[in-house]
Amino acid sequence: MNETVRVTAEQIRRLQFQGARNVAIAAIKALQALAEATKAQTRKDFIAELCDARALLFASRETEPLMRNAVRWIITQVEDSDERKVVELAHLVTVSSENFQKNLAASKERIAEIGAKRIWNGSTILTHCHSSTATHVLWKAKDEGKTFNVICTETRPAFQGRISAKEMISLGVKTTFIVDSAARSFMHDADMVIVGADAITSEGNVVNKIGTAAIALLAHEARKPFYVVSELLKFDPATLYGEYEKIEERSRDEIWKEAPAELTVRNPAFDVTPRDLIHGIICEEGIVSPQSVAEVIHRVYPWVFDS
Ligand code: RUB
């Protein structure tokens, strides 16, 4: 196995790359490194090497369809090419990886432009966990000269809320940091919720950091809009064909290292927010309803549905 792929998969598993976008970019870069270092002599061997890398990267975190779509797309470019020379196929991996990352960066900018329009002067935005897409929307609003406040939940057990809070502070945004269980107490101070996504299902439900669904319920109760900011490529095509999105369950040690052995400790990394609680999905094609997201993806990225 290529060393960079092995190390990257381990870093992803250990949360050294955090958030769906960063996980996908790390996996793409690992494929690029594999292509640069390959010793494969034949097309068949090179494709076999890519497929081994795919299996290892997919296993690193299971609730990451953006990473899966990216890796699948890059490998498909190689499989669909008539080229026989390994050096040319390796070059194709490099070019495809760069194109995919350019597309991701363009989507992020577009989402920020659209999302920032929903933020008005004096408003307060509650966010959960750390989504680079959500913080980019807030960066954009700030860059446009808007003044607003942010409430960050700490996001147990890995405290990704601290990353969001530090980013907001460095932007000069007035930020309040709360424990997750204080979300209801502070929902009335918020004008809207903005969170990221790890996966979007065919029904329009959104999988994001554990606790997101409870926050969506609180926003619904308080009649505050709950927005998800996400690239369309976080859609998981397997859900269209009947699969459930798998929810990664992480080590009990992340919650309580010295917990009594006989105690059952559960640590799901994500939960599912039902579409009825989502005001809109802010994606690169605009603000779309969760109900119509599968159709929009079908129009923009038809290849996602190829098995
Ligand atoms: C991160 C998380 C983020 C999404 C979206 O979970 O749930 O909200 O991944 O992030 P973890 P982005 O820290 O366990 O990876 O918008 O950066 O893709």
Coordinates of C-alpha atoms and ligand atoms in Angstrom, one line a residue, residues 15 17-23 61 64 128-134 160 196-198 208-209 229 231 234 269-270, ligand 1:
L15 CA -9.7 13.4 13.2
F17 CA -8.4 16.2 9.1
Q18 CA -11.8 17.4 10.4
G19 CA -14.9 18.2 8.5
A20 CA -16.2 16.5 5.3
R21 CA -14.5 19.0 2.9
N22 CA -11.1 18.7 4.5
V23 CA -11.5 14.9 4.7
R61 CA -14.6 7.2 8.1
E64 CA -18.2 10.7 4.2
H128 CA -22.8 23.7 15.8
C129 CA -19.5 21.9 15.4
H130 CA -17.0 23.2 12.9
S131 CA -18.0 23.3 9.2
S132 CA -15.5 25.1 7.0
T133 CA -18.4 25.8 4.6
A134 CA -20.5 27.5 7.4
Q160 CA -14.9 21.2 17.3
G196 CA -22.7 22.1 7.6
A197 CA -23.4 18.6 6.4
D198 CA -21.5 15.3 6.0
N208 CA -24.2 16.2 10.4
K209 CA -22.4 16.2 13.7
V229 CA -24.8 24.8 3.9
E231 CA -21.9 21.2 -1.7
K234 CA -22.2 15.5 -0.2
A269 CA -20.3 10.9 15.5
F270 CA -23.4 12.1 13.5
Ligands
RUB1 C1 -17.7 17.8 11.2 C2 -19.0 18.2 10.8 C3 -19.2 19.3 9.8 C4 -19.4 18.7 8.4 C5 -19.3 19.8 7.4 O1 -17.6 16.6 11.9 O2 -20.0 17.6 11.2 O3 -20.3 20.1 10.1 O4 -18.3 17.8 8.2 O5 -18.0 20.4 7.3 P1 -16.1 16.0 12.2 P2 -17.4 21.1 6.0 O6 -15.4 17.1 13.0 O7 -16.4 14.7 13.0 O8 -15.4 15.7 10.9 O9 -18.4 22.2 5.7 O10 -16.1 21.6 6.4 O11 -17.4 20.1 4.9

